[in-house]
Coordinates of C-alpha atoms in Angstrom, one line a residue:
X1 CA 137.3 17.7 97.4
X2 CA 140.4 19.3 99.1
X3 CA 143.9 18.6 98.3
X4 CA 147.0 18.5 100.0
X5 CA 150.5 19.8 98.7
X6 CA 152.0 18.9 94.8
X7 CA 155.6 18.3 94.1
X8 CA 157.0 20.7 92.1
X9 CA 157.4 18.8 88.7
X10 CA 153.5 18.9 88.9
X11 CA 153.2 22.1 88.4
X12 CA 151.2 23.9 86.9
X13 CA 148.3 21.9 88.1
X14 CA 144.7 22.4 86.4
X15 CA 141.9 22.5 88.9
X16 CA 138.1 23.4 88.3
X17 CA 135.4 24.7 90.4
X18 CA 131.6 24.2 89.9
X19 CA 128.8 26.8 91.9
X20 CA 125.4 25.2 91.9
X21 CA 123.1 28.1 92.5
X22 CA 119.6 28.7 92.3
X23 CA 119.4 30.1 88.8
X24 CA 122.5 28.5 87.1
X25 CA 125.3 26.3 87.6
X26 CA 128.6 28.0 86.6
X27 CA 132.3 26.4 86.5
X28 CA 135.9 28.0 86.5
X29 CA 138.4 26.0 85.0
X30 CA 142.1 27.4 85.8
X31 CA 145.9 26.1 86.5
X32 CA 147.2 26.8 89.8
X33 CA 150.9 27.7 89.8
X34 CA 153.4 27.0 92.4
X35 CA 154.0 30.6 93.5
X36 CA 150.0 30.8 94.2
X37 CA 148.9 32.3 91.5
X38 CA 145.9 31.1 89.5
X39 CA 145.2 31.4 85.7
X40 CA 141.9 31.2 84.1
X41 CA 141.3 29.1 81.9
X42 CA 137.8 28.3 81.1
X43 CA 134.6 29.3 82.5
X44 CA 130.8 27.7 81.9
X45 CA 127.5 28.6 82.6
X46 CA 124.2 27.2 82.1
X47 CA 120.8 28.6 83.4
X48 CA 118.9 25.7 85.6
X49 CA 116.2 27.5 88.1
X50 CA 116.8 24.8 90.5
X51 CA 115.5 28.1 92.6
X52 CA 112.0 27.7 91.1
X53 CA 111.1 24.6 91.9
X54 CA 112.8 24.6 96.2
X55 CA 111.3 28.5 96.7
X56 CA 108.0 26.8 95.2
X57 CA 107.4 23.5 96.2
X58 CA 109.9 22.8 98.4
X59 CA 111.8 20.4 96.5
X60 CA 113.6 20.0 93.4
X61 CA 111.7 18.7 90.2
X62 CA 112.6 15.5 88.7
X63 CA 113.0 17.8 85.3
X64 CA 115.6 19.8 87.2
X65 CA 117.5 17.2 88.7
X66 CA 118.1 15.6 85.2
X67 CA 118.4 18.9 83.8
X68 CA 121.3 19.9 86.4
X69 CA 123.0 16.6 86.1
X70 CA 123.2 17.0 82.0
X71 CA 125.0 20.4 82.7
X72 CA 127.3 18.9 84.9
X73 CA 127.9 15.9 82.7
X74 CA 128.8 18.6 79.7
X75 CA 131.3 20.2 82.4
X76 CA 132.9 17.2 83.6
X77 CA 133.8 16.4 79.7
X78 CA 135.2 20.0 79.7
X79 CA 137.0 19.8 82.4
X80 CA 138.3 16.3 81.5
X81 CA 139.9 17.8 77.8
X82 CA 142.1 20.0 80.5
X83 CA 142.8 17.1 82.6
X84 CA 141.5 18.1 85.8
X85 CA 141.5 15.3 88.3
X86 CA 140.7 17.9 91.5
X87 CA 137.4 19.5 91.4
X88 CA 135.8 21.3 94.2
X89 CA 131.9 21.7 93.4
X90 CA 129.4 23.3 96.1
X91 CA 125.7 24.2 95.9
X92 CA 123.8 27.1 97.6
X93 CA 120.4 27.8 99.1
X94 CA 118.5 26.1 96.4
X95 CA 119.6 22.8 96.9
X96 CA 120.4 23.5 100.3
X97 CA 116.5 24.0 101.4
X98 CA 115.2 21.5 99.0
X99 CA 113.5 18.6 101.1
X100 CA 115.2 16.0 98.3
X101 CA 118.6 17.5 98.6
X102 CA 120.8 14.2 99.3
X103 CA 118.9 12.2 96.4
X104 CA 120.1 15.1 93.9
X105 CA 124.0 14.9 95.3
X106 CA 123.0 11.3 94.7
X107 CA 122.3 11.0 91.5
X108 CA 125.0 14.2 90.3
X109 CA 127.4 11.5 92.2
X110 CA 126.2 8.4 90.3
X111 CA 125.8 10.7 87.2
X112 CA 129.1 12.6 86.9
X113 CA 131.4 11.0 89.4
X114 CA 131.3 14.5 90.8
X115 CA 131.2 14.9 95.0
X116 CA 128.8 18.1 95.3
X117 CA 129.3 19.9 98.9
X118 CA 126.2 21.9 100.2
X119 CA 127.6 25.1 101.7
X120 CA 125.7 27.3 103.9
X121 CA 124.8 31.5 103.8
X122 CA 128.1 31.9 106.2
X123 CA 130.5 29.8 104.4
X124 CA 129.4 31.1 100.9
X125 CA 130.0 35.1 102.5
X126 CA 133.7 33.8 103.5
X127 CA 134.3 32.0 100.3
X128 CA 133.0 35.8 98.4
X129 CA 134.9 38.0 100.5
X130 CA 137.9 36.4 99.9
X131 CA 137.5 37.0 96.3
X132 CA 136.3 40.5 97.1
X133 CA 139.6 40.9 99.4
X134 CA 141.4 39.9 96.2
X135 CA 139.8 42.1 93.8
X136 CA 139.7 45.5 95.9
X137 CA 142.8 45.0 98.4
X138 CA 145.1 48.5 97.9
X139 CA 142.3 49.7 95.2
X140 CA 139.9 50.6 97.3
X141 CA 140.3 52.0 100.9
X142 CA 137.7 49.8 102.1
X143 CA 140.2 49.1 105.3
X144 CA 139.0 53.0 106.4
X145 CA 135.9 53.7 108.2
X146 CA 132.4 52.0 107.3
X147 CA 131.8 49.3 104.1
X148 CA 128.5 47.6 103.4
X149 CA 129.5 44.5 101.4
X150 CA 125.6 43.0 100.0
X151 CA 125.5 40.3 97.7
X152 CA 121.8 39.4 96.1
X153 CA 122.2 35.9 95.3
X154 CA 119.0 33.5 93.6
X155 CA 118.0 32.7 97.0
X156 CA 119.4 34.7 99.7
X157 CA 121.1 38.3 100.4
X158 CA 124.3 38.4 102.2
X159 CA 125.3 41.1 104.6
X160 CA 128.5 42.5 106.0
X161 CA 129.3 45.3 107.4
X162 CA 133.4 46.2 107.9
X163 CA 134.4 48.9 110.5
X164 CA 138.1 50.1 109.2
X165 CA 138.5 46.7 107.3
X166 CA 137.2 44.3 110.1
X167 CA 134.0 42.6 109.5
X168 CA 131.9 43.3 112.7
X169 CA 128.2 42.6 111.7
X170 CA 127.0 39.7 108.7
X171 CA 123.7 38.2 107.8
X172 CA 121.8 36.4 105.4
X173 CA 118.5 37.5 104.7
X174 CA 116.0 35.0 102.7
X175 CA 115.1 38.0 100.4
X176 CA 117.3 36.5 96.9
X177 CA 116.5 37.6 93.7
X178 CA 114.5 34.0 92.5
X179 CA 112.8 34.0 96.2
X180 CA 111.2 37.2 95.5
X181 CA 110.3 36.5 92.3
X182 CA 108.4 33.3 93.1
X183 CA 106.7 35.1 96.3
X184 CA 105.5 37.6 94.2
X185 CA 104.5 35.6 90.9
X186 CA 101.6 34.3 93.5
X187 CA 99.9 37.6 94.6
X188 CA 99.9 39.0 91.5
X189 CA 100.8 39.0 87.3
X190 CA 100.8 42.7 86.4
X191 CA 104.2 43.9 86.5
X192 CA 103.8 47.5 88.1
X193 CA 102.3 46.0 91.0
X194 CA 104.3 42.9 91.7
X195 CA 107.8 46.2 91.6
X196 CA 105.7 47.5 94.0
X197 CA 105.2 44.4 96.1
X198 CA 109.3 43.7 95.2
X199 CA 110.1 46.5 97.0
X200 CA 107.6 46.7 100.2
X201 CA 109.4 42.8 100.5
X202 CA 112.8 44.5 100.4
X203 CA 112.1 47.2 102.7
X204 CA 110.7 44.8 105.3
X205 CA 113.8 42.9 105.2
X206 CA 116.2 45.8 105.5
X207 CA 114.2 47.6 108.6
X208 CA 114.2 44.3 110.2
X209 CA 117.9 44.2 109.6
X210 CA 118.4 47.7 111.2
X211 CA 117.0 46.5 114.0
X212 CA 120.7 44.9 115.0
X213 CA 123.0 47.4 113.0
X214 CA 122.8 50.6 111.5
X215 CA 124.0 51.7 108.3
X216 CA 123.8 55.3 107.8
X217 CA 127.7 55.2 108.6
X218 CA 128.9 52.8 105.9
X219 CA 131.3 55.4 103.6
X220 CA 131.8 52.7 100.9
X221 CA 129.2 50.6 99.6
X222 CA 130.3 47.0 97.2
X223 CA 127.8 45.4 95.7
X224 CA 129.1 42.2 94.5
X225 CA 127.0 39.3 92.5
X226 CA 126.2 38.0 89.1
X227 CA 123.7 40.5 88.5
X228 CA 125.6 43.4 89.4
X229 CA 128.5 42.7 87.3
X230 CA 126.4 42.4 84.0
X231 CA 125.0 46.0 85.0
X232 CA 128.4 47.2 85.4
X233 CA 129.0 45.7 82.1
X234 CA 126.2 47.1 80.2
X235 CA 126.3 50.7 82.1
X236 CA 128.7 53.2 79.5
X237 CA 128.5 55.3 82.8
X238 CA 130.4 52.7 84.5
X239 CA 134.2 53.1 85.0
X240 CA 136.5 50.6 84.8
X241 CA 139.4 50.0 87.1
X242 CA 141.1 47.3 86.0
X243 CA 139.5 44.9 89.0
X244 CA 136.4 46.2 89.8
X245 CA 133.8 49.2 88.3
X246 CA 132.6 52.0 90.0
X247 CA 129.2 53.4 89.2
X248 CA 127.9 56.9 90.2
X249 CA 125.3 56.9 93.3
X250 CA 122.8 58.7 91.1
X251 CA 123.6 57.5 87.4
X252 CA 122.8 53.9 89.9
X253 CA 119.6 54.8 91.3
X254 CA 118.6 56.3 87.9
X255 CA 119.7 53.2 86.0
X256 CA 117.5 50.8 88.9
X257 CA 114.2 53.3 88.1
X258 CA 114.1 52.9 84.4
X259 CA 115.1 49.6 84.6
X260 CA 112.4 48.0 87.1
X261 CA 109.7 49.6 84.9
X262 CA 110.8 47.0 81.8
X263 CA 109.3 43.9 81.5
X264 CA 111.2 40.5 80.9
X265 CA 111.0 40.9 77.3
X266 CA 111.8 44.7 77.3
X267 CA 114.9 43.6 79.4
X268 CA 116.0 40.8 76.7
X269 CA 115.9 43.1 73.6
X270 CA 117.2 46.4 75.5
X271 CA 120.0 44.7 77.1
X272 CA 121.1 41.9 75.0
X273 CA 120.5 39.2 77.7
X274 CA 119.3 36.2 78.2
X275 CA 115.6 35.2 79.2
X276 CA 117.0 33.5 82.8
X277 CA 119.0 36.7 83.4
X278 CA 116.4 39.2 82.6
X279 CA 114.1 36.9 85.1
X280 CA 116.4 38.0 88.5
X281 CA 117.5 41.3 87.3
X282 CA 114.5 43.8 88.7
X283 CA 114.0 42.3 92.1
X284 CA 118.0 42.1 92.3
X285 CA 118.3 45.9 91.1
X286 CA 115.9 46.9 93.6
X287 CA 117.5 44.7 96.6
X288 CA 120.9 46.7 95.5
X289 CA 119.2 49.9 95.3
X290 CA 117.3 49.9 98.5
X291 CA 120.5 49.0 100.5
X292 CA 122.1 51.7 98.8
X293 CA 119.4 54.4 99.6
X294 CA 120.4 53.6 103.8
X295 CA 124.0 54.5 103.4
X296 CA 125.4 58.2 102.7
X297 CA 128.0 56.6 99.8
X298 CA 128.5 58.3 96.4
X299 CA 129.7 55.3 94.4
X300 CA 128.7 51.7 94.0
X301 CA 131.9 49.6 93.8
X302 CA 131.2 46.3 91.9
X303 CA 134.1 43.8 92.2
X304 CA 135.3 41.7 89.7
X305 CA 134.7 38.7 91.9
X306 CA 132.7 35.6 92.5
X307 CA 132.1 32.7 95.0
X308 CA 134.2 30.5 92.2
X309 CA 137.3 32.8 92.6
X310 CA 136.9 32.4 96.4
X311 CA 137.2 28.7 95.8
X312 CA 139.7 28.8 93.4
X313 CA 142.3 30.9 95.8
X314 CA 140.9 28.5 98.8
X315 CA 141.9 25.3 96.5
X316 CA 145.2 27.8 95.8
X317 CA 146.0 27.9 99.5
X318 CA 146.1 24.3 100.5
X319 CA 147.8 22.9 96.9
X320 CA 150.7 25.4 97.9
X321 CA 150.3 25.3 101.4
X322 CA 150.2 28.6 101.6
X323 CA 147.7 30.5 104.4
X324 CA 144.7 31.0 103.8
X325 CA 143.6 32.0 107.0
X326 CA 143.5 35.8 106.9
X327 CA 139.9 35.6 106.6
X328 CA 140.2 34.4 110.4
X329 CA 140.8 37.7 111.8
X330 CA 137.2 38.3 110.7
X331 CA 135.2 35.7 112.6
X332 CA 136.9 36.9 115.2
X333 CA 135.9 40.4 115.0
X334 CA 132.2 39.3 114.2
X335 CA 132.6 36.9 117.6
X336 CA 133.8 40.3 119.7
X337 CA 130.9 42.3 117.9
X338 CA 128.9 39.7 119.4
X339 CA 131.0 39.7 122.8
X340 CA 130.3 43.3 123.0
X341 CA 126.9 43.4 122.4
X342 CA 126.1 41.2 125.3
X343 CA 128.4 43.3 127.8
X344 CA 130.9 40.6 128.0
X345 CA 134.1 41.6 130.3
X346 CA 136.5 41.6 127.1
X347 CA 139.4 41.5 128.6
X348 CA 139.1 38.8 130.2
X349 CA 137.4 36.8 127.3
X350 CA 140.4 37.6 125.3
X351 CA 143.0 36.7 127.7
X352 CA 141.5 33.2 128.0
X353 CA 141.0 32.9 124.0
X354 CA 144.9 33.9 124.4
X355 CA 145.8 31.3 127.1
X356 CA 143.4 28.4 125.5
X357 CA 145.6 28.7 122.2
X358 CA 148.4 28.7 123.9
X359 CA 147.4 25.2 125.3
X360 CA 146.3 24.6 122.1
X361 CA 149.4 24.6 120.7
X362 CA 151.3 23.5 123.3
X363 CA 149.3 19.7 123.0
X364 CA 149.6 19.6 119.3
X365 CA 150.5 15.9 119.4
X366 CA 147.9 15.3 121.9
X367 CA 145.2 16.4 120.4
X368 CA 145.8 16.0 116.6
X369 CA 143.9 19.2 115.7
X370 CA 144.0 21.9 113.0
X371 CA 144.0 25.7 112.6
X372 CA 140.2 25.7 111.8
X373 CA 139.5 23.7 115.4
X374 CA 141.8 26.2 116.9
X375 CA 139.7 29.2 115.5
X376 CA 136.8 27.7 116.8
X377 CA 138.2 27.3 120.3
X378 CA 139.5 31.0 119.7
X379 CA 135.5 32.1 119.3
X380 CA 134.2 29.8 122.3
X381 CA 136.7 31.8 124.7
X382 CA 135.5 35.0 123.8
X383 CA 131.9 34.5 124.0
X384 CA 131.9 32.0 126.8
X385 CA 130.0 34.8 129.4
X386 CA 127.6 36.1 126.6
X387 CA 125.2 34.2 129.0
X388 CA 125.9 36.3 132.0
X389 CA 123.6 39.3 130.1
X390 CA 120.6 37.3 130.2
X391 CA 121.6 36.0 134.3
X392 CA 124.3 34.7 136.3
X393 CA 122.4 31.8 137.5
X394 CA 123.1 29.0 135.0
X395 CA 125.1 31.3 132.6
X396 CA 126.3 29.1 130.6
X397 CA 123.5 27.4 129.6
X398 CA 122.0 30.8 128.5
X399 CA 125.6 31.0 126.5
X400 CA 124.8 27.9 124.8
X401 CA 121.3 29.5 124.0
X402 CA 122.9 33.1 122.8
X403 CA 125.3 31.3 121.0
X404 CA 123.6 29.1 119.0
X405 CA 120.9 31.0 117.9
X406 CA 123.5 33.9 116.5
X407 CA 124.9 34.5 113.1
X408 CA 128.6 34.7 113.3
X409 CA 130.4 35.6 109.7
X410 CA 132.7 32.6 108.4
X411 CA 130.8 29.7 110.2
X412 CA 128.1 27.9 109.4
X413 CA 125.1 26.4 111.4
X414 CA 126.7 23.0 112.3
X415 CA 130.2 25.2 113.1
X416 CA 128.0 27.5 115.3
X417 CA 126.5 24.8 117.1
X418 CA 129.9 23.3 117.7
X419 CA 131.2 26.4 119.4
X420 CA 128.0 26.8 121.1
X421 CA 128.8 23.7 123.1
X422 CA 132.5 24.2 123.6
X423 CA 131.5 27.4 125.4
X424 CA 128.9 25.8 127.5
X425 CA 130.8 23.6 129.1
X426 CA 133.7 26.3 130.5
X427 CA 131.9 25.6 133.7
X428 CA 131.8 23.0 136.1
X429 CA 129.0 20.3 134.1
X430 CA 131.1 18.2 131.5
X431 CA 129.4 16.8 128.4
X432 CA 126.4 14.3 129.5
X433 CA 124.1 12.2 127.4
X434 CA 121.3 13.5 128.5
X435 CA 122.7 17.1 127.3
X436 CA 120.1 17.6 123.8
X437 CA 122.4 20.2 122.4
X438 CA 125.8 18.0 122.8
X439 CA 124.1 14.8 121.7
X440 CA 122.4 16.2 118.5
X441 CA 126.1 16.5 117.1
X442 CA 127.5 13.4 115.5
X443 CA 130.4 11.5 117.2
X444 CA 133.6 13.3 115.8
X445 CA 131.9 16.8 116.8
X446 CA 131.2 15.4 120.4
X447 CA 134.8 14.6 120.4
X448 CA 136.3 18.0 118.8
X449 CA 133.9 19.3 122.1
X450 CA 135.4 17.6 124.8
X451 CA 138.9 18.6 123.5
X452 CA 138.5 22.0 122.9
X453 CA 136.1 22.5 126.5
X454 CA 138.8 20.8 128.3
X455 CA 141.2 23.1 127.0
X456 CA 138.9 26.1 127.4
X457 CA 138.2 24.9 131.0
X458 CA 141.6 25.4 132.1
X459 CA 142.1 28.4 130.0
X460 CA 139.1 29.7 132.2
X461 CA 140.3 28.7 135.7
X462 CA 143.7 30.6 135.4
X463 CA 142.2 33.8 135.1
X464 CA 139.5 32.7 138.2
X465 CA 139.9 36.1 139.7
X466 CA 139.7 38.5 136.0
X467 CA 142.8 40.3 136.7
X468 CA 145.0 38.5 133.9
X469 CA 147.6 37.2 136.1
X470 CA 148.7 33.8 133.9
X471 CA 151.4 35.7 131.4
X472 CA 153.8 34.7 129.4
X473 CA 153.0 30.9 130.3
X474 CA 155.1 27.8 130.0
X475 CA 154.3 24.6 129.8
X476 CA 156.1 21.0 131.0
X477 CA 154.7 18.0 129.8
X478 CA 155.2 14.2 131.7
X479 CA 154.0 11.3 130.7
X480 CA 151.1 11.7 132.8
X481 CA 151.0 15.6 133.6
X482 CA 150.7 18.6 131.8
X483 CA 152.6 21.2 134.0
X484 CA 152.2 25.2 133.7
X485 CA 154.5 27.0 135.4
X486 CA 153.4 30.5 137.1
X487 CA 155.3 32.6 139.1
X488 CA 155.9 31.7 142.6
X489 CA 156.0 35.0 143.5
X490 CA 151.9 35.3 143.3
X491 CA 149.0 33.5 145.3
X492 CA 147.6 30.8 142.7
X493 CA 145.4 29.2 145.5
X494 CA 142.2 30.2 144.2
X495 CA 143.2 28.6 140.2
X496 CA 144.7 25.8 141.9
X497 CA 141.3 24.7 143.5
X498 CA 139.5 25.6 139.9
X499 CA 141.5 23.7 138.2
X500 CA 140.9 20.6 140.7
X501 CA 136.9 21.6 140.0
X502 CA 137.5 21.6 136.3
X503 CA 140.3 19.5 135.3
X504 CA 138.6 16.1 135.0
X505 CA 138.1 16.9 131.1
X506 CA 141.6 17.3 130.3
X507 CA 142.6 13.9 132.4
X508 CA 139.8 12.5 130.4
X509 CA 140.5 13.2 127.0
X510 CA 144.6 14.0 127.0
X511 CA 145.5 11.2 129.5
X512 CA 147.5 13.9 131.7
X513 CA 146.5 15.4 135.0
X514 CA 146.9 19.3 134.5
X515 CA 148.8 21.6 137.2
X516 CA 150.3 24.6 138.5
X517 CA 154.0 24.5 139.5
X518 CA 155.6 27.7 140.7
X519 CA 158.8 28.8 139.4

């Protein structure tokens, strides 16, 4: 659950986070401080392969349900002795893909008291690389040329790809450690051959993904997840920098060799772990290692980071009110990836995601919207002519289509979908009934559509003509017009009659007739 600002004599304020994943469900208990800062002070884990029974049978097992609420009961006793009262907890793919996923946050709800958020591949890679961000900002200079960020989760493998510290390409790839585990446990039970099968799975995935984005360029290569930092751990060859380790390409690759040819057992006694870790550590080592083999870097960085200490600073940002919104500048760049793929004219595309936040926050009290709807108006003006590469005849239609079926790093399916309609309506159609895309969102996301399309509408009418004429803009706003005043000096006749085509949305939802007044 998110919070909103303490008074000072609250502070410091003990908080917890909980990450239901598909092999364990971990917490972090710590006190946030006024300044920002966060201290640690507990953490928990408990293996639960939730991950078996969704990659399996498609749901959770009745065994696992109780067996995950139990956990969760032992946590919330925890976290009660520290007397946290806020407590953020999220689950991953396994839950996420189970068919029975509300009757679990059911009974966790009825069972602990605790709210359980399910959290998609995109949110989950935001959530991490703010951790990440933490952990290697001014350590490593992953802000120059080419980074591969991979994280092998239970169920999934997230992908992104920086270009001089600006995250242009993300994916999540259904190739997790638990998922190819289960896969594999089908075909066959000898161990050689299921390695073998491990990795002609891996290297399907990673061709496939090479099909959108290279990454022979990436200089730096940061594996982050669970598995990863107990090698780091365990590896004497391993350095330590305070933050994060650094491991030797080769002393890597040599490391993944030996250990894919030991079996579960082998792994428990050589290691020192535990039976559920030793059961994702091969297919995850081999994930890491095939990545690595695509990229001309000499190191593996492993960050001391998590999803829960993405959480944690996102739970940190809105207690202190402090931004959290430098991860922003990233969906952006992923959206202008996109934008560029498709040959979209960029300059105009960002001159109208410039003008549409200016109107933005111009009609604060209007509209009654945040910095996260203003992002996603942001994205819908830069991709609103992606659908001009597939034809200019109903392009946005085809923009709606582009858009919805991409991946775009920070926001998640339902988010996507949202933007996907924003941009659709730039044109002249407003939002209909009998529109499939616009009605499959529930009635506050229909809403947040006809706001931000009516500002994106007018956004996209004053530069009718692509030559970036609307600069500098002001605004005047009457009871019952919103005025933008344009130099009289220019010809505005062909905005004018756009904006008398496409400013029926903005009458409809702000109550205000929009036009241009020379000045």
């Amino acid at each position: 659950m998110r919070t909103t600002r303490q008074r000072s004599s609250e502070w410091p304020k003990p908080v917890a986070v909980i990450d239901i994943g598909a092999s364990a469900l971990r917490a972090e208990i710590a006190e946030i401080n006024e300044d920002g800062t966060i201290r640690q002070l507990e953490s928990l884990r408990k293996g639960v392969l939730l991950g078996n029974d969704t990659f399996t049978r498609g749901e959770l097992s009745l065994e696992s349900v109780r067996a995950a609420c139990e956990v969760l009961r032992g946590f919330k006793k925890v976290m009660d002795e520290y007397g946290v009262r806020d407590i953020r907890a999220v689950a991953t793919s396994a839950v996420r893909e189970a068919a029975n996923s509300d009757t679990f946050l059911d009974r966790v709800f009825m069972t602990t008291g605790i709210e359980v958020e399910i959290i998609e591949g995109p949110e989950e890679s935001r959530l991490s690389y703010a951790a990440i961000h933490e952990a290697l900002n001014g350590r490593v200079p992953f802000d120059k040329g080419v980074a591969l960020l991979v994280e092998v989760g239970g169920g999934s493998a997230d992908v992104a790809i920086l270009d001089d510290g600006e995250i242009v390409h993300s994916a999540t790839l259904a190739m997790g450690a638990i998922r190819l585990r289960q896969t594999v446990a089908g075909i066959s039970t000898d161990h050689a051959q299921r390695t073998e099968l491990y990795k002609r799975f891996i290297h399907n995935a990673v061709a496939n993904l090479q099909r959108d984005v290279s990454l022979r360029e990436a200089d730096h290569f940061i594996a982050q997840g669970g598995d990863m930092r107990l090698v780091a751990r365990r590896l004497k060859k391993a350095v330590f920098h305070d933050t994060f380790h650094e491991i030797d390409r080769e002393t890597f690759s040599e490391f993944c060799t030996q250990t894919s040819r030991l079996t579960r057992e082998n792994l428990v006694a050589k290691y020192n772990v535990s039976y559920l870790e030793a059961e994702t550590l091969v297919p995850a080592l081999l994930a890491y290692s095939a990545f690595l083999k695509e990229t001309p870097a000499s190191s593996v960085i492993v960050p001391n980071a998590s999803l829960r200490r993405g959480l944690l600073l996102e739970m940190a940002s809105s207690q202190t009110g402090r931004s959290f919104e430098a991860l922003d500048k990233h969906v952006l760049s992923s959206a202008l990836s996109l934008a560029e793929k498709f040959s979209v004219d960029l300059a105009h595309g960002q001159h109208v995601a410039n003008t549409a936040t200016s109107l933005f926050d111009a009609l604060k009290k209007e509209h009654g919207l945040g910095t996260r709807e203003r992002l996603f108006l942001q994205v819908a003006a830069l991709l609103h002519e992606v659908g001009m590469f597939v034809g200019m005849t109903a392009h946005h239609q085809h923009t709606y289509y582009v858009i919805s079926a991409a991946q775009l790093f920070g926001l998640g399916r339902e988010e996507i979908e949202l933007v996907a309609n924003v941009a659709r309506y730039h044109r002249r159609s407003t939002p209909k009934r009998e529109h499939a895309g616009y009605m499959r969102l529930d009635r506050a996301a229909r809403v947040l559509v006809c706001k931000l399309a009516a500002l994106l509408r007018v956004a996209d009418a004053l530069d009718r003509d692509h030559q970036q004429k609307a600069r500098r803009l002001r605004f005047r706003i009457t009871e019952d017009e919103f005025l933008i005043l344009v130099d009289r000096n220019r010809d505005w006749t062909m905005e004018r009659m756009t904006l008398e085509e496409k400013g029926d949305l903005f009458l409809a939802c702000f109550g205000k007739r929009v036009a241009l007044r020379g000045v």
